[in-house]
PDB file of C-alpha atoms in Angstrom:
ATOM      1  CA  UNK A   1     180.484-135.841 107.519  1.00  0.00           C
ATOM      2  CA  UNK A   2     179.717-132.811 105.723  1.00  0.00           C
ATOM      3  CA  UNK A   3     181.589-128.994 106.103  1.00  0.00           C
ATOM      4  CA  UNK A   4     178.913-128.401 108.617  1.00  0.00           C
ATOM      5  CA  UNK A   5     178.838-131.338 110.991  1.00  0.00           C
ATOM      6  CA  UNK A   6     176.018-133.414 109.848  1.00  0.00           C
ATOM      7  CA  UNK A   7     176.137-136.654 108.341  1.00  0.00           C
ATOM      8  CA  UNK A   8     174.470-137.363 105.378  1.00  0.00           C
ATOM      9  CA  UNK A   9     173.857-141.019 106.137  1.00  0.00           C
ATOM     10  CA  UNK A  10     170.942-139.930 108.443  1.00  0.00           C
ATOM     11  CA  UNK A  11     168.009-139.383 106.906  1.00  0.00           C
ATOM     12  CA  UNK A  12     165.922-135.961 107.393  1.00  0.00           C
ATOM     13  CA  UNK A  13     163.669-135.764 110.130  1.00  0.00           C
ATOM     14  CA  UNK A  14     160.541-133.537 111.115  1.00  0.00           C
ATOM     15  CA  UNK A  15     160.495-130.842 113.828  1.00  0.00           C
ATOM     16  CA  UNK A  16     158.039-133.164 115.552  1.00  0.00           C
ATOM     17  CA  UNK A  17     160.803-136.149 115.349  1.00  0.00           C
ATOM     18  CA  UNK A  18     163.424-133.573 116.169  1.00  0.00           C
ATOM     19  CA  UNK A  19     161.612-132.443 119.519  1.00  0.00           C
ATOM     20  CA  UNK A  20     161.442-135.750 120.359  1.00  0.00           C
ATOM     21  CA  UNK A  21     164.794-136.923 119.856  1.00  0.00           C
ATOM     22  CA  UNK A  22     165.859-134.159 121.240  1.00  0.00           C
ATOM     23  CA  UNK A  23     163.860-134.444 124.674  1.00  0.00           C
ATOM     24  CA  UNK A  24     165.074-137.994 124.944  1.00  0.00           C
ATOM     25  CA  UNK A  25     168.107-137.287 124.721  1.00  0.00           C
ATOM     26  CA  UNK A  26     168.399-134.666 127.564  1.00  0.00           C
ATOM     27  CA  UNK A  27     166.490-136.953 129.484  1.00  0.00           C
ATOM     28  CA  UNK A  28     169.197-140.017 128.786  1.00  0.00           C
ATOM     29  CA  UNK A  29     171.646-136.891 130.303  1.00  0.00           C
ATOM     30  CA  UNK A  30     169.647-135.858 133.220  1.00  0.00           C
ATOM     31  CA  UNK A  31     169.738-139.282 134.346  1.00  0.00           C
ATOM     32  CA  UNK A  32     173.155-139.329 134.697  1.00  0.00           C
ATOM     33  CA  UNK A  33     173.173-136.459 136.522  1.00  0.00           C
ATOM     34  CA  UNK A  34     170.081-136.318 138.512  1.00  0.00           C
ATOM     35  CA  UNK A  35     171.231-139.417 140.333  1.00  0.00           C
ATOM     36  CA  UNK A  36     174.773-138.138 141.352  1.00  0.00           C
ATOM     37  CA  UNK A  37     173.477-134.589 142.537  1.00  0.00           C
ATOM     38  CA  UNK A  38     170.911-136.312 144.458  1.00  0.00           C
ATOM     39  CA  UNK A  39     173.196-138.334 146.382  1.00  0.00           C
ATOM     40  CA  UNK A  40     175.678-135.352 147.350  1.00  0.00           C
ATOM     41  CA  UNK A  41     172.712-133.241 148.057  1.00  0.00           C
ATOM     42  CA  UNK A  42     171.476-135.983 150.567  1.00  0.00           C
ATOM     43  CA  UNK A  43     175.299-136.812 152.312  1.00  0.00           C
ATOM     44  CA  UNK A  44     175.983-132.381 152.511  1.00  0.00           C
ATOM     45  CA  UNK A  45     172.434-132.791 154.594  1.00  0.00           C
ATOM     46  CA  UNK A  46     173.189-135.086 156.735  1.00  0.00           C
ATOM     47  CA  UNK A  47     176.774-133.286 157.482  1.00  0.00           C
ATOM     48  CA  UNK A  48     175.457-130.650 160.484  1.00  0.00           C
ATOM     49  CA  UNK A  49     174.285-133.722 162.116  1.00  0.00           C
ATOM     50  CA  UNK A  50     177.655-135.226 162.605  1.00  0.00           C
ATOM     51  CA  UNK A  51     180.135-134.808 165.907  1.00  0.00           C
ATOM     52  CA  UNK A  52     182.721-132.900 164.297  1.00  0.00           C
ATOM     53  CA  UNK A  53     180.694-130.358 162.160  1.00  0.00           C
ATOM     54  CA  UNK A  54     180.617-128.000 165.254  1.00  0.00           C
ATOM     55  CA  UNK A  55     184.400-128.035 165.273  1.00  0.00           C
ATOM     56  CA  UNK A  56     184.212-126.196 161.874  1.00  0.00           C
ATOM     57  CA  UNK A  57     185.874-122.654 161.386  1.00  0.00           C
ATOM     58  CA  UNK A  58     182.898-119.934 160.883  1.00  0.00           C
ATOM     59  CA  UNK A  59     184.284-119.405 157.397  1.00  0.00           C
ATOM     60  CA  UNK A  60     183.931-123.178 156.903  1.00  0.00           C
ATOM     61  CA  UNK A  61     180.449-123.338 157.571  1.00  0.00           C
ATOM     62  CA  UNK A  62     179.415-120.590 155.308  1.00  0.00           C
ATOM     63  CA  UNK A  63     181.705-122.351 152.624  1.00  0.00           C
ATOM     64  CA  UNK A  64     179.608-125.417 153.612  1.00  0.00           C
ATOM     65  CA  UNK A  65     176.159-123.668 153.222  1.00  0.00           C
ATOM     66  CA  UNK A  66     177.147-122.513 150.167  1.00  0.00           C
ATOM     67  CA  UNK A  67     178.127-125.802 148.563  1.00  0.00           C
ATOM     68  CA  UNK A  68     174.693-127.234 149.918  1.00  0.00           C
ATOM     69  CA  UNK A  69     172.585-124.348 148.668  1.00  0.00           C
ATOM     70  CA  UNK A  70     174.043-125.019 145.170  1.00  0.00           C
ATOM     71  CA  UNK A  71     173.695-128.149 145.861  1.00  0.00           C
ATOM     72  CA  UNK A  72     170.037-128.268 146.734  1.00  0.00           C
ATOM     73  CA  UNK A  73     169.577-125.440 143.669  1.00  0.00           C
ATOM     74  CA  UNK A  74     171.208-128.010 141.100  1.00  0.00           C
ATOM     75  CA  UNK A  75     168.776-130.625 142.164  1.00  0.00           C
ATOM     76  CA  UNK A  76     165.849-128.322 141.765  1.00  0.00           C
ATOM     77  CA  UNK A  77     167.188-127.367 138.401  1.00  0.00           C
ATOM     78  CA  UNK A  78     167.951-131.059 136.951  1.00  0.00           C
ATOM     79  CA  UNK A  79     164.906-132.169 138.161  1.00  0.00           C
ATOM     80  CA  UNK A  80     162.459-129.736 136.883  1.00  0.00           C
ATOM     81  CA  UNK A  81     161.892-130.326 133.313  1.00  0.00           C
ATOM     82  CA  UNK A  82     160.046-133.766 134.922  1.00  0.00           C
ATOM     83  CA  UNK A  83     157.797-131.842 136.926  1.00  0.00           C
ATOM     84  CA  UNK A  84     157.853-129.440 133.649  1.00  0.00           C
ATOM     85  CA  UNK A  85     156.723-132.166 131.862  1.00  0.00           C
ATOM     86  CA  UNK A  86     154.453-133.471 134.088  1.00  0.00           C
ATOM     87  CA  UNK A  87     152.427-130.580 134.407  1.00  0.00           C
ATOM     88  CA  UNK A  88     152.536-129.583 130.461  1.00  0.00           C
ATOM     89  CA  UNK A  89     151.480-133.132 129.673  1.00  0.00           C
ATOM     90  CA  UNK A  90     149.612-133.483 126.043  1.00  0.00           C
ATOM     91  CA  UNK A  91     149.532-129.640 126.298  1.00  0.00           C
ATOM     92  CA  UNK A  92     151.036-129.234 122.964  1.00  0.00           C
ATOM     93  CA  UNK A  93     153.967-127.797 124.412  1.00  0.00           C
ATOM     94  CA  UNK A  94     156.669-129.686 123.537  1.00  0.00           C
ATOM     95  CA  UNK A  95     158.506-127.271 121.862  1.00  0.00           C
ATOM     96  CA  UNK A  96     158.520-125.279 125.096  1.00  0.00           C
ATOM     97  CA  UNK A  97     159.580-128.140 127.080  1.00  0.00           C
ATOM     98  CA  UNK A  98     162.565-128.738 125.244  1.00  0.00           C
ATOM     99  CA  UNK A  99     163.905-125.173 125.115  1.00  0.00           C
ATOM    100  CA  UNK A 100     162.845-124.750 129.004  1.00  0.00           C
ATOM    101  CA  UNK A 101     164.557-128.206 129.963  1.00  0.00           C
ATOM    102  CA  UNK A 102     167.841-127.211 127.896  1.00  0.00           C
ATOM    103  CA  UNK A 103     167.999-123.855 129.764  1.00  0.00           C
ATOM    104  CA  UNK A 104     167.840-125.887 133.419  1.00  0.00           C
ATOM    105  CA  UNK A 105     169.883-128.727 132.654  1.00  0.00           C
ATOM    106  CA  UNK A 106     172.514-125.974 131.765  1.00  0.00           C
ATOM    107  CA  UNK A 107     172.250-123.815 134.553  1.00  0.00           C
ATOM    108  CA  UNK A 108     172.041-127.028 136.920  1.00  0.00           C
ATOM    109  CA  UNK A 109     175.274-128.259 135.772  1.00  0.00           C
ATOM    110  CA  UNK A 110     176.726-125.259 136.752  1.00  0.00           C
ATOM    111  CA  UNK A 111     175.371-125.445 140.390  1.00  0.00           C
ATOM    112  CA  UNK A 112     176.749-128.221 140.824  1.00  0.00           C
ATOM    113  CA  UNK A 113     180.164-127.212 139.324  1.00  0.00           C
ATOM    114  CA  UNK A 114     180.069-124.733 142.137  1.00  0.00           C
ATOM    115  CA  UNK A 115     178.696-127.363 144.449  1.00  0.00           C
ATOM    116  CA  UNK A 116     181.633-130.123 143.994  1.00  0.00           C
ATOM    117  CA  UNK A 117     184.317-127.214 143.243  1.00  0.00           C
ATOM    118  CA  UNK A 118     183.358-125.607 146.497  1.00  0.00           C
ATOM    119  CA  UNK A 119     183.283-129.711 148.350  1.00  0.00           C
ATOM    120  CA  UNK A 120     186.379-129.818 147.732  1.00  0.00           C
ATOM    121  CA  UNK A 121     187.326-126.323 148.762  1.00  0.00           C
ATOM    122  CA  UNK A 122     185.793-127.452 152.215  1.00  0.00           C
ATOM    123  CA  UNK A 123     187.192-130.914 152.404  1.00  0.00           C
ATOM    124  CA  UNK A 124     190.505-129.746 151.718  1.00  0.00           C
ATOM    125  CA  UNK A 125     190.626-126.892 153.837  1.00  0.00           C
ATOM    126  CA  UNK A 126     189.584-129.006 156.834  1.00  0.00           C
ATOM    127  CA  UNK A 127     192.072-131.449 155.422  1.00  0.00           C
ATOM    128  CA  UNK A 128     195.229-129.972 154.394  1.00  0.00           C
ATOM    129  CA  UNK A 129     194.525-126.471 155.443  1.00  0.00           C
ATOM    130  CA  UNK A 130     193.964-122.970 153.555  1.00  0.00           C
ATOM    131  CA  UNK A 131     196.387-123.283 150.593  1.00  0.00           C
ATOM    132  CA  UNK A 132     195.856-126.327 149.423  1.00  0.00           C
ATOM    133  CA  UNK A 133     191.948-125.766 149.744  1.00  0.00           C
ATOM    134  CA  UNK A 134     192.441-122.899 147.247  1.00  0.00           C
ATOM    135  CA  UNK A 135     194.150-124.611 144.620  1.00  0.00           C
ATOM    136  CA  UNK A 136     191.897-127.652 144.869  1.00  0.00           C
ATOM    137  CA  UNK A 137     189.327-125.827 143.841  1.00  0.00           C
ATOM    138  CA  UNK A 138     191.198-123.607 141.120  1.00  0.00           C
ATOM    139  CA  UNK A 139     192.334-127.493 139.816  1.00  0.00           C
ATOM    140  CA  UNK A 140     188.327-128.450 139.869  1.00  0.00           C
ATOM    141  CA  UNK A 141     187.210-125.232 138.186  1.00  0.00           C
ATOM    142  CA  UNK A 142     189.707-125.730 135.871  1.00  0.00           C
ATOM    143  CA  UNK A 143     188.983-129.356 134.769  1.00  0.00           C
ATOM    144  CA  UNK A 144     185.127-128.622 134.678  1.00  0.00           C
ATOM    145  CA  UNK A 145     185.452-125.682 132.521  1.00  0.00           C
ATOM    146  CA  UNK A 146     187.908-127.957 130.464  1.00  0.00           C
ATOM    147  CA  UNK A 147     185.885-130.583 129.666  1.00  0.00           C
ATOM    148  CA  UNK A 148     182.298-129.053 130.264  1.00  0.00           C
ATOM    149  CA  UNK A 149     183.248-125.471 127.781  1.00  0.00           C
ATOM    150  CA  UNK A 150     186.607-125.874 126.333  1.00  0.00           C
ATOM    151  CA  UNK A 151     186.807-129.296 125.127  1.00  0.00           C
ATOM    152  CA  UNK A 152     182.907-128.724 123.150  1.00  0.00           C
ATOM    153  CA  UNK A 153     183.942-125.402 122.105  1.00  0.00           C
ATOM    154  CA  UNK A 154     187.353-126.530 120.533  1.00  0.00           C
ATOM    155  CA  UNK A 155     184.679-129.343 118.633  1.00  0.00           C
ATOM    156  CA  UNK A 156     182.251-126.241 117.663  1.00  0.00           C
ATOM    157  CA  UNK A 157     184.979-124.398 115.934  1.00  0.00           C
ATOM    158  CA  UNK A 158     187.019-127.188 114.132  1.00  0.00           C
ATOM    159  CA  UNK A 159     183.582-128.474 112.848  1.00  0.00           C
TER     160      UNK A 159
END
């Protein structure tokens, strides 16, 4: 590896190539998460229809609205740059498509940051009350912003 991250084993490659590998790869990622917010979105729907949701605090509903409006907002997000793509096809607009894809994936994963973190706000305050729903969600904020802006940002500076 060189002083500036790259390795020198791989040869150069053309914007064109770059795009490309580029928009596969954030494909390869939205797959990954596509299918998970997908699911959640589709089991927070079908919560209002159960027997206990009316037992539900007032605060724990809006808590639950919440979670499935960012929820429903992070599937939008991770699954536009298909329907980008789909209507910018052989438009020349590749370059476009990349940057605009980039910019949802990014803000999608952090709906559904909010949309787990706040889960398990709701979970455990139905679960093990008030307290412990606060610091389950400090505990998920904290290991998402770990892992999701920490842990790459410790990699950006040492590199």
């Amino acid at each position: 590896m060189s002083s500036r991250g790259v390795d020198p084993s791989i040869r150069p490659e053309s914007a064109a190539d770059r795009l490309t590998r580029n928009w596969n790869e954030l494909l390869q990622e939205l797959r990954v998460a596509q299918t998970g917010v997908q699911i959640l979105t589709a089991f927070l729907l079908t919560l209002p229809f159960t027997s206990r949701f009316g037992e539900l605090t007032d605060t724990q509903k809006n808590v639950f609205l919440a979670v499935l409006s960012c929820s429903v907002a992070a599937t939008a997000l991770l699954i536009a740059p298909v329907a980008l793509h789909r209507a910018l096809f052989r438009r020349g607009q590749r370059p476009w498509l990349v940057g605009a894809a980039h910019v949802c994936a990014a803000i999608g994963l952090g709906a559904l940051v909010l949309t787990v973190s706040g889960a398990m706000w709701l979970v455990f305050d139905v679960v093990a009350g008030r307290t412990a729903a606060w610091w389950a969600i400090g505990g998920s904020l904290v290991v998402f912003t770990g892992l999701w802006v920490v842990l790459p940002a410790v990699n950006r500076l040492r590199h």
